[in-house]
Short mmCIF file of C-alpha atoms in Angstrom, two decimals:
data_model
loop_
_atom_site.label_atom_id
_atom_site.label_comp_id
_atom_site.label_asym_id
_atom_site.label_seq_id
_atom_site.Cartn_x
_atom_site.Cartn_y
_atom_site.Cartn_z
CA MET Y 91 0.00 0.00 0.00
CA LEU Y 92 1.25 3.46 -0.87
CA LYS Y 93 1.71 5.95 1.92
CA LEU Y 94 2.43 9.59 1.28
CA GLU Y 95 4.22 11.85 3.72
CA SER Y 96 3.33 15.00 1.80
CA SER Y 97 0.78 16.36 -0.64
CA LEU Y 98 3.62 16.84 -3.12
CA VAL Y 99 5.54 14.09 -4.90
CA SER Y 100 8.74 14.21 -6.91
CA VAL Y 101 9.25 13.06 -10.47
CA ASP Y 102 11.36 10.20 -9.09
CA TRP Y 103 8.53 9.12 -6.77
CA LEU Y 104 6.05 9.21 -9.65
CA LYS Y 105 8.34 7.19 -11.90
CA ALA Y 106 8.77 4.55 -9.18
CA HIS Y 107 4.99 4.26 -8.61
CA LEU Y 108 3.65 4.84 -12.12
CA HIS Y 109 2.30 1.29 -12.43
CA ASP Y 110 0.68 1.07 -8.99
CA GLU Y 111 -2.96 0.04 -9.43
CA LYS Y 112 -4.20 2.65 -6.93
CA LEU Y 113 -2.41 5.56 -8.62
CA VAL Y 114 -4.67 7.88 -10.62
CA LEU Y 115 -3.04 10.61 -12.70
CA LEU Y 116 -5.17 13.67 -13.39
CA ASN Y 117 -4.44 16.51 -15.80
CA ALA Y 118 -6.44 19.50 -14.54
CA THR Y 119 -5.44 21.95 -17.29
CA LEU Y 120 -8.23 24.41 -18.01
CA PRO Y 121 -8.83 24.55 -21.79
CA LYS Y 122 -9.81 28.24 -21.74
CA VAL Y 123 -6.36 29.06 -20.40
CA THR Y 124 -4.85 27.30 -23.41
CA GLY Y 125 -6.94 29.43 -25.80
CA SER Y 126 -9.33 26.65 -26.81
CA ASP Y 127 -12.44 24.98 -25.46
CA SER Y 128 -11.18 21.52 -26.34
CA PRO Y 129 -8.84 19.46 -24.13
CA PRO Y 130 -5.18 20.20 -24.72
CA GLU Y 131 -3.56 17.93 -27.30
CA ILE Y 132 -0.07 17.79 -25.86
CA GLN Y 133 2.05 15.04 -24.43
CA GLN Y 134 0.85 13.67 -21.14
CA ILE Y 135 2.13 11.17 -18.63
CA PRO Y 136 0.90 7.72 -19.76
CA GLY Y 137 -2.41 6.76 -18.18
CA THR Y 138 -3.45 10.33 -17.38
CA ARG Y 139 -7.16 11.12 -17.14
CA LEU Y 140 -8.61 14.57 -17.85
CA PHE Y 141 -9.94 16.32 -14.74
CA ASP Y 142 -12.34 18.64 -16.57
CA ILE Y 143 -12.92 21.49 -14.14
CA LYS Y 144 -14.88 23.60 -16.62
CA ASN Y 145 -17.46 21.02 -17.75
CA LYS Y 146 -17.50 18.22 -15.18
CA PHE Y 147 -16.28 19.57 -11.84
CA SER Y 148 -18.14 22.91 -11.81
CA ASN Y 149 -21.73 23.99 -11.55
CA THR Y 150 -22.25 24.88 -15.22
CA LEU Y 151 -25.62 26.52 -14.43
CA ALA Y 152 -24.07 29.05 -12.03
CA PRO Y 153 -23.65 32.66 -13.20
CA PHE Y 154 -19.89 32.53 -12.58
CA PRO Y 155 -17.30 30.18 -14.11
CA ASN Y 156 -15.83 27.25 -12.20
CA THR Y 157 -18.36 27.44 -9.38
CA LEU Y 158 -18.24 24.65 -6.81
CA PRO Y 159 -20.25 21.61 -7.98
CA SER Y 160 -22.70 19.80 -5.73
CA GLU Y 161 -21.30 16.95 -3.66
CA GLU Y 162 -23.39 14.53 -5.73
CA GLN Y 163 -21.97 15.86 -9.01
CA PHE Y 164 -18.41 15.78 -7.66
CA ASN Y 165 -18.75 12.19 -6.43
CA GLU Y 166 -20.33 11.01 -9.69
CA GLU Y 167 -17.63 12.60 -11.86
CA ALA Y 168 -14.84 11.31 -9.61
CA GLN Y 169 -16.28 7.80 -9.87
CA ASN Y 170 -16.49 8.20 -13.66
CA LEU Y 171 -12.72 8.77 -13.59
CA GLY Y 172 -12.23 5.56 -11.61
CA ILE Y 173 -11.44 7.37 -8.36
CA ASP Y 174 -12.41 5.82 -5.04
CA ASN Y 175 -11.46 6.36 -1.40
CA ASP Y 176 -8.35 4.19 -1.79
CA SER Y 177 -7.00 6.02 -4.84
CA ILE Y 178 -3.68 7.83 -4.69
CA LEU Y 179 -4.07 10.96 -6.80
CA VAL Y 180 -1.39 12.87 -8.65
CA VAL Y 181 -2.79 16.06 -10.14
CA TYR Y 182 -0.95 18.33 -12.54
CA ASP Y 183 -1.62 20.96 -15.15
CA ASP Y 184 0.33 21.88 -18.23
CA TYR Y 185 0.97 25.54 -17.51
CA GLY Y 186 1.52 25.82 -13.75
CA PHE Y 187 -1.71 27.78 -13.49
CA TYR Y 188 -4.20 27.55 -10.62
CA SER Y 189 -6.17 24.62 -12.06
CA CYS Y 190 -4.00 21.95 -10.42
CA ALA Y 191 -4.44 23.60 -7.02
CA ARG Y 192 -8.17 23.98 -7.72
CA ALA Y 193 -8.50 20.22 -8.33
CA TRP Y 194 -6.55 19.48 -5.12
CA TRP Y 195 -8.81 21.87 -3.20
CA LEU Y 196 -11.96 20.23 -4.58
CA PHE Y 197 -10.82 16.85 -3.27
CA LYS Y 198 -10.06 18.43 0.12
CA ALA Y 199 -13.44 20.20 0.18
CA PHE Y 200 -15.40 17.04 -0.57
CA GLY Y 201 -13.27 14.77 1.61
#
């Protein structure tokens, strides 16, 4: 079983654990930041899943962008990505913008 001592992992740690069955890699890049509404088409770490903040992990009916989703919506979308309570998550974004931290915060907010 994987145990983490920190919320941050190194590239070496990720390389050593890349094939662990509980590891879930999430790319949280916001497409609007990249200048397009489609997911970025750039190289990703193998096995990465798209953590779509704009369309899946936000309340799209709210008057403001990227508004907190309901707990039900968050849980459903997380399960759709194959995430459960035993998953070890590694979240990143392609531009070092706030979207990676936003994804981390959403998981903290919803436990």
